[in-house]
Coordinates of C-alpha atoms and ligand atoms in Angstrom, one line a residue:
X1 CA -0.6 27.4 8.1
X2 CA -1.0 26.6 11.7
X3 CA 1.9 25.3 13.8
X4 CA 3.9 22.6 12.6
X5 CA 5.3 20.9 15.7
X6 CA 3.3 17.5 15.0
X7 CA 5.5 17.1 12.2
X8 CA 8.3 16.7 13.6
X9 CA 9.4 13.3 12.7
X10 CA 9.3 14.5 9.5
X11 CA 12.7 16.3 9.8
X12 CA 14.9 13.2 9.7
X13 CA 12.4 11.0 8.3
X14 CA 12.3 7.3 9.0
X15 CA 8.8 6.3 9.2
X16 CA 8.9 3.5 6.8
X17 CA 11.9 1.3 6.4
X18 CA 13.6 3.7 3.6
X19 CA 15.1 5.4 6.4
X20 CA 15.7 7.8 4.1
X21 CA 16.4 10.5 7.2
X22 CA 16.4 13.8 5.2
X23 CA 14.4 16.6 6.3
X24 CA 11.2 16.9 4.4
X25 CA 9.7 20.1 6.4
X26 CA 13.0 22.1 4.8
X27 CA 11.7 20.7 1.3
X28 CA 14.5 17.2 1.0
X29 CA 12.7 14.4 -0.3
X30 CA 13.5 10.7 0.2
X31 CA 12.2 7.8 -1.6
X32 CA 8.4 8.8 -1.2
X33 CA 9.4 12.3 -2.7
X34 CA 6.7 13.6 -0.4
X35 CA 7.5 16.7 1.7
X36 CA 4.3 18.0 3.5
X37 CA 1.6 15.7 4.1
X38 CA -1.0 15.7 1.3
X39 CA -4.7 14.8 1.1
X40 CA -5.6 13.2 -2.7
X41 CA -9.7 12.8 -2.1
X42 CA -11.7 11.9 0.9
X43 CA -15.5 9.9 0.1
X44 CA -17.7 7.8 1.9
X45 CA -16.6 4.0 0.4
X46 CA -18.7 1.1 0.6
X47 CA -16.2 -1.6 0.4
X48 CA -15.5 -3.3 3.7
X49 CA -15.1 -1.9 6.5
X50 CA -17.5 0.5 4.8
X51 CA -16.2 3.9 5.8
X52 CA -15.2 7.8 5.2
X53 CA -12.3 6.9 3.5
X54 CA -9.0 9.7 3.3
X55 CA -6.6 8.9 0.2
X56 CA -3.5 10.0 1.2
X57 CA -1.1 11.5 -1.8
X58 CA 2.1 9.8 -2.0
X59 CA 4.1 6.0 -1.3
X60 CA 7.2 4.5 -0.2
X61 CA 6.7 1.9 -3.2
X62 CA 6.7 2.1 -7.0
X63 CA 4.5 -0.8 -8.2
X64 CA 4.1 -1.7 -11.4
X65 CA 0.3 -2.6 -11.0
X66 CA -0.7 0.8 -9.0
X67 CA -4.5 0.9 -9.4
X68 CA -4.0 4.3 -7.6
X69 CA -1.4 5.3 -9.8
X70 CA -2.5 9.1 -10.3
X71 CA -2.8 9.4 -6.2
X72 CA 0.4 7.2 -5.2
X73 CA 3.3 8.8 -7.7
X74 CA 2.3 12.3 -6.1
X75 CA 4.2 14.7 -6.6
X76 CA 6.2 13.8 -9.7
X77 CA 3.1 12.8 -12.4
X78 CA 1.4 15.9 -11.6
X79 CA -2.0 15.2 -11.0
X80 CA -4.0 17.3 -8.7
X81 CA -4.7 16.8 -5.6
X82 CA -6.2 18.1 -2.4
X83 CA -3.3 18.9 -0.7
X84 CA -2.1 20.2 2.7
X85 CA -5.3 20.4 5.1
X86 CA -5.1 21.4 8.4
X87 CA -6.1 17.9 10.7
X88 CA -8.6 19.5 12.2
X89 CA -10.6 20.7 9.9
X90 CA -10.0 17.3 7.8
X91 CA -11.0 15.7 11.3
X92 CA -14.6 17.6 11.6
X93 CA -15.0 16.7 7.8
X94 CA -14.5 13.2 8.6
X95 CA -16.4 13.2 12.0
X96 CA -19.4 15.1 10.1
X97 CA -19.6 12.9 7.1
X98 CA -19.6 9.8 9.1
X99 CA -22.7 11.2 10.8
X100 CA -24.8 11.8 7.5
X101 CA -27.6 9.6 6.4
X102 CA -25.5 8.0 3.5
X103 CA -22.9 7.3 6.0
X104 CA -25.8 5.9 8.2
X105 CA -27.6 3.5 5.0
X106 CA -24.5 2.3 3.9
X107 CA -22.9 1.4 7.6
X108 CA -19.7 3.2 7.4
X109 CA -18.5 3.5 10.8
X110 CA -14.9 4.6 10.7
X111 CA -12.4 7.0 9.2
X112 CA -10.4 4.4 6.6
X113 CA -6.9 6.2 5.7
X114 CA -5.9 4.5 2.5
X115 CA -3.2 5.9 -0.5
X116 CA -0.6 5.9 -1.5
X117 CA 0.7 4.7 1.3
X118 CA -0.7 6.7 5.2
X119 CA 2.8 5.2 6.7
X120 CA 4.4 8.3 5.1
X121 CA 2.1 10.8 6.7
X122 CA 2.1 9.3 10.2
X123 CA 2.5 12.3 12.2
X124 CA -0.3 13.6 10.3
X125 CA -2.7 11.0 10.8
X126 CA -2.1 10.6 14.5
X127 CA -2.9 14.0 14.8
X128 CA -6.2 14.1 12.7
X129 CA -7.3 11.1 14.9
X130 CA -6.5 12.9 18.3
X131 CA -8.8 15.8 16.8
X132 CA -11.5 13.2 15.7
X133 CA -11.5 12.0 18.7
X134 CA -11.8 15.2 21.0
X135 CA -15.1 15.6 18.3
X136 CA -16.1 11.8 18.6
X137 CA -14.4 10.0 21.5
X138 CA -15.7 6.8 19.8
X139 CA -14.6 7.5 16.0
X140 CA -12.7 3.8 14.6
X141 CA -9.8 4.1 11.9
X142 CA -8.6 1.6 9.6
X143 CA -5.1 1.7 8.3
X144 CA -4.4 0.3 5.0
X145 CA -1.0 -0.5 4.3
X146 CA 1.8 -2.0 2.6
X147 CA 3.3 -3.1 6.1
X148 CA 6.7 -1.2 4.7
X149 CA 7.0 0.8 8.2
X150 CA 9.5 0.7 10.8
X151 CA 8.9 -1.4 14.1
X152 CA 8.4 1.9 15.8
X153 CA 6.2 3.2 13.2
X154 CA 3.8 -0.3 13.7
X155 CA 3.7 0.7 17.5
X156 CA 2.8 4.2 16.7
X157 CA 0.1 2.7 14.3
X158 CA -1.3 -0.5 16.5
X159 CA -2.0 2.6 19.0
X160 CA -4.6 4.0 17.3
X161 CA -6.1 2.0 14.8
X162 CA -9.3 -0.1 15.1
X163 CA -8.7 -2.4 11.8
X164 CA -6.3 -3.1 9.4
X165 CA -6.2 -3.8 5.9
X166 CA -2.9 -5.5 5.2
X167 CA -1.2 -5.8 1.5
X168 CA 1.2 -8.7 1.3
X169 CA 2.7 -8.4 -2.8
X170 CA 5.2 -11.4 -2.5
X171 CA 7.0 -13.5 -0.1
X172 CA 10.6 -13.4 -2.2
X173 CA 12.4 -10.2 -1.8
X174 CA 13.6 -9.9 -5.2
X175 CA 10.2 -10.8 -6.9
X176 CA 8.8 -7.6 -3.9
X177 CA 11.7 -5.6 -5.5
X178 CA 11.0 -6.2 -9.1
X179 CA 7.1 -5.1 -8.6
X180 CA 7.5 -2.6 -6.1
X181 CA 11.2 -1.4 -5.6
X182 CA 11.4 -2.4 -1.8
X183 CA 12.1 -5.9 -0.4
X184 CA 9.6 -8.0 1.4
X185 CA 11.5 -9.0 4.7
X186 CA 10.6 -5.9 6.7
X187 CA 6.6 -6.3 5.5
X188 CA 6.6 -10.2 6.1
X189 CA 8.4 -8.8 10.1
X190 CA 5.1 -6.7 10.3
X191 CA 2.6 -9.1 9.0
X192 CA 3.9 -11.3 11.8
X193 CA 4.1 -9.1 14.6
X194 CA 0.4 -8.3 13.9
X195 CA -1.0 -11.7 13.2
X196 CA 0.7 -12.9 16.4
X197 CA 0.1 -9.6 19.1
X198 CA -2.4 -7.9 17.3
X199 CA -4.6 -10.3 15.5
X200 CA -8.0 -8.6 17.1
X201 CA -7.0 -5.3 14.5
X202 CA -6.2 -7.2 11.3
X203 CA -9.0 -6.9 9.1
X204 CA -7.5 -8.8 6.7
X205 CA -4.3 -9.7 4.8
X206 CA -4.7 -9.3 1.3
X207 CA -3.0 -10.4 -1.6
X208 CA -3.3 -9.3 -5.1
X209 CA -2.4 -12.3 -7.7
X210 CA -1.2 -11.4 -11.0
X211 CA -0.4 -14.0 -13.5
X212 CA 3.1 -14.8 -14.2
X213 CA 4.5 -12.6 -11.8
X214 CA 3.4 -13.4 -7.9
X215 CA 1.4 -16.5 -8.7
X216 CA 4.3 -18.5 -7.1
X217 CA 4.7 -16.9 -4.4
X218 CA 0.8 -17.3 -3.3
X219 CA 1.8 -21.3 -2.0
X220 CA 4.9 -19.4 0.3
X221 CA 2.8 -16.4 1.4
X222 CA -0.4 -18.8 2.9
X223 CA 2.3 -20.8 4.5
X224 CA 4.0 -18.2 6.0
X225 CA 0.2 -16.9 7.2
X226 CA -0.6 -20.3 8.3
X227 CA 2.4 -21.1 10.3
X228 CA 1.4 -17.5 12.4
X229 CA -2.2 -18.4 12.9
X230 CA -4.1 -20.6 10.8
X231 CA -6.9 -18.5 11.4
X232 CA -5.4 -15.3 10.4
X233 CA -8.3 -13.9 7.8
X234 CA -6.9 -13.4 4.1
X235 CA -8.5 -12.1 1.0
X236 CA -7.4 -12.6 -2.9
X237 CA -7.6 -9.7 -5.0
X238 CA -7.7 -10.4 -8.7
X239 CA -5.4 -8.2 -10.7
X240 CA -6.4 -5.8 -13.1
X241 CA -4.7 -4.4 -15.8
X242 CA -3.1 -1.0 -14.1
X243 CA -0.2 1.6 -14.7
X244 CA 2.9 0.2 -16.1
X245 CA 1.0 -3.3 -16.2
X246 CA -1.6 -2.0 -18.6
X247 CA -1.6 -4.7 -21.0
X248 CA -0.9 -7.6 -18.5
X249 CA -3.9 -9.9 -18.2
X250 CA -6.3 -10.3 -15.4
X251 CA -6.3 -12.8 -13.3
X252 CA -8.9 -15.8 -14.2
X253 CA -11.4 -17.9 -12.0
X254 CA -9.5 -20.8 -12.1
X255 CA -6.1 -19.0 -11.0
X256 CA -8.0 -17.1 -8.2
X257 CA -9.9 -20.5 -7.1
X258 CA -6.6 -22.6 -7.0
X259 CA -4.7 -19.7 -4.4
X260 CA -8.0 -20.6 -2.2
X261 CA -7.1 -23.7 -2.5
X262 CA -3.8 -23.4 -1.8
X263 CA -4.9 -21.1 1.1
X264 CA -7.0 -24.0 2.7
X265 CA -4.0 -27.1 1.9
X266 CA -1.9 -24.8 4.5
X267 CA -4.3 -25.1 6.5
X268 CA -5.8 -21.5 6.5
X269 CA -9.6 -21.2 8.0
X270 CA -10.7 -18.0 6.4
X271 CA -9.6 -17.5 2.8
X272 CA -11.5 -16.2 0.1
X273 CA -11.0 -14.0 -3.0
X274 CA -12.7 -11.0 -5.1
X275 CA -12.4 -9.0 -7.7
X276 CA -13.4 -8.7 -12.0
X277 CA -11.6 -11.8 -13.8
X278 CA -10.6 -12.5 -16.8
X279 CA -10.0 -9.2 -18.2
X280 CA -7.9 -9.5 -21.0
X281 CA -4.2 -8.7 -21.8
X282 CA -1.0 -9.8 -23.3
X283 CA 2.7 -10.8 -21.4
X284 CA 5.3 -9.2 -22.2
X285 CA 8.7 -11.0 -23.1
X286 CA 11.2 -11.0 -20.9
X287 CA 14.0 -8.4 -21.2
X288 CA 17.3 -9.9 -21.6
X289 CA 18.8 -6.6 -20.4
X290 CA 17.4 -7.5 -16.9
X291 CA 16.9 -10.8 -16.5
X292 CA 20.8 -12.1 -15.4
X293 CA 19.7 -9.9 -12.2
X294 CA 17.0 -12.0 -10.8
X295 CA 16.7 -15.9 -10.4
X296 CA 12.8 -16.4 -10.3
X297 CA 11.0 -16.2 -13.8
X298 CA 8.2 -13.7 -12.3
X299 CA 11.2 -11.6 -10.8
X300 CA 12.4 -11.5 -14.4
X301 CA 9.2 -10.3 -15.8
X302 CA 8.7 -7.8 -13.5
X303 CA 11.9 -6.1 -13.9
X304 CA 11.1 -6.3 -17.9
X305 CA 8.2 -4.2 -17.0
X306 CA 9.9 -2.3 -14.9
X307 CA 12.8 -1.7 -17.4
X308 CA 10.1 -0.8 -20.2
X309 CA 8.8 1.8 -18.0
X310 CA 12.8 3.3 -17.7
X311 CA 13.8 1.6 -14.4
X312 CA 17.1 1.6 -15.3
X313 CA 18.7 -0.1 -12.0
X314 CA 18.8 -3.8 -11.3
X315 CA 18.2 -5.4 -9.5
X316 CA 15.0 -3.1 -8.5
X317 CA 15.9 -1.3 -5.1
X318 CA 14.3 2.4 -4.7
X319 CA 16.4 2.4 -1.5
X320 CA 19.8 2.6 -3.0
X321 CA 19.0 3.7 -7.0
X322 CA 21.1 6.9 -7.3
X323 CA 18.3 7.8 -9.5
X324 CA 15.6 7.5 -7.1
X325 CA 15.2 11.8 -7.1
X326 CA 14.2 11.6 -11.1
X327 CA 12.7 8.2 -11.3
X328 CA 10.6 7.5 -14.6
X329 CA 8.6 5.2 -13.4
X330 CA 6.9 7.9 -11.2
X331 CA 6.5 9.8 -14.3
X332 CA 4.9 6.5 -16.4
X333 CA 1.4 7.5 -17.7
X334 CA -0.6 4.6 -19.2
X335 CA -1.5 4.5 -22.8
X336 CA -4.9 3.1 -21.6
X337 CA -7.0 4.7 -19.3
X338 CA -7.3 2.4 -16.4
Ligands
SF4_401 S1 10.4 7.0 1.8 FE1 9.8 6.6 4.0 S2 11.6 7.1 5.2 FE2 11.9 8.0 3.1 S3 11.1 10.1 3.3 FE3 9.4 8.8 2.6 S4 8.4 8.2 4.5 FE4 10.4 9.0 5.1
SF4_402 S1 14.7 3.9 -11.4 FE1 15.4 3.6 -9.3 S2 13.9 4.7 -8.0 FE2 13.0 4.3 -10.0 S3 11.8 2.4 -9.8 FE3 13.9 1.9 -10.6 S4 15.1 1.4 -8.8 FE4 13.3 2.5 -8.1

């Protein structure tokens, strides 16, 4: 392996707002449990902005819905991945690919570094773009992220990207902590430093709505958007039924037509939603075991998830749980294959 000096940062870590500070090139692990960068798959993705898109192996979060569950609990569920690459050689892979006629036919003009979470391979990323960029002076890069970085972390991010793609889960922290184990204050401080200085990179906020758990927080998020920039552009993803939320319904056409709604009542210009509806699924009841710990009823059945998938602390805070070295949840593997 080539010289390391890039890394840096990564021997008191605090690139997202974990500040864990341990020192992941000497093998410590914080909340991500990530020590060396880690590629999971790279492919040319036609979803917009159409691109070569990197999955990066590993995330700061813990959510229940994970569609990328086998990529984003790297290391700990054991699924194979890519691994360590050196960034140049990802970088000329990137470069090369975007170059191909497939590339060409399907318009995908940018590297699109997705997860997991990229946050937690900063360092890295910056450095494959440098290299991408002494190959292609002109290459673009999306960021899509959970907006769970430090402000210095956005900086170093803003300074390089082209787009971003920008997952907003809830507005309440302790509905955020309940599906995700990290609160919402630092993502909603990000979402609003980009909508107001750097609204010419944000591709899109986007909010996934699953029923009975964030569907009251959709009327705070589009206010909070709205109040920023009424034109701020955000997308609706339906939910899915994913990891620990295997047997949770979908979302349905009428649930993902009324946050539109709600969307455009704030006063939002450029709302819309996607995604398969209506898949089927059952709720869970809540857990009494958790639910003295959280005040909102879709807090409360998150944490019951949670708690079925052995989160044993509540309220949900990866940050602080003493058993955030050993956590199940990382470990959950779905009954159904989703
Ligand atoms: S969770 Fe965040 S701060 Fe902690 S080690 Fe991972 S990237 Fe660093
Ligand atoms: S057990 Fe701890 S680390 Fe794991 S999800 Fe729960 S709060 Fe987070």
């Amino acid at each position: 392996m080539k010289d390391l000096d890039f890394l840096e940062d990564l021997t008191a870590c605090e690139l997202c707002e974990h500040r864990c500070k341990v020192n992941r090139l000497n093998g410590k692990t914080g909340v991500c449990r990530v020590t060396l960068p880690a590629v999971a798959s790279a492919t040319l993705h036609p979803a917009p902005p159409e691109s070569y898109t990197v999955f990066m192996a590993g995330c700061n979060y813990k959510c229940l819905n994970c569609q990328n569950w086998t990529i984003s609990q790297y290391p700990d569920n054991g699924f194979d991945q890519r691994g360590y690459e050196d960034p140049e050689e990802l970088a000329r892979e990137c470069v090369k690919e975007l170059g191909t006629l497939p590339a060409q036919l399907m318009r995908a003009d940018r590297i699109f570094f997705s997860g997991g979470e990229p946050t937690i391979h900063l360092p890295y990323i910056t450095k494959v773009v440098e290299e991408a960029r002494q190959m292609n002076r002109g290459t673009r890069i999306n960021f899509d992220t959970n907006g769970f970085m430090t402000e210095r972390s956005l900086e170093r991010i803003l300074g390089f990207t082209t787009s971003i793609t920008y997952d907003l889960k809830a507005y309440h922290d302790e509905v955020h902590l309940a599906l995700t184990g990290a609160p919402s204050k630092p993502v909603l401080r990000n979402a609003e430093q980009i909508g107001r200085h750097a609204k010419d990179k944000l591709w899109e906020y986007r909010i996934t709505v699953i029923p009975e758990i964030n569907e009251n927080e959709v009327k705070p998020l589009v206010e909070f958007i709205a109040n920023i920039d009424p034109t701020l552009p955000v997308c609706f993803l339906a939910f899915r039924p994913n990891f620990v939320l295997e047997e949770h319904p979908g979302a349905g056409r009428v649930l993902m037509n009324r946050c539109v709604e709600m969307g455009m009542r704030s006063g939002l210009t450029n709302v819309s939603w996607s995604g398969n509806v209506g898949l089927p699924g059952t709720v869970m009841g809540i857990e009494s075991k958790v639910s003295e710990h959280y005040t909102s009823q879709g807090a409360q059945l998150a944490a019951s998830y949670a708690f079925h998938a052995r989160c044993q602390t509540h309220p949900r805070d990866c940050s602080t749980c003493t058993s955030n070295q050993a956590c199940e949840v990382k470990t959950y593997v779905p009954r159904i294959a989703t």
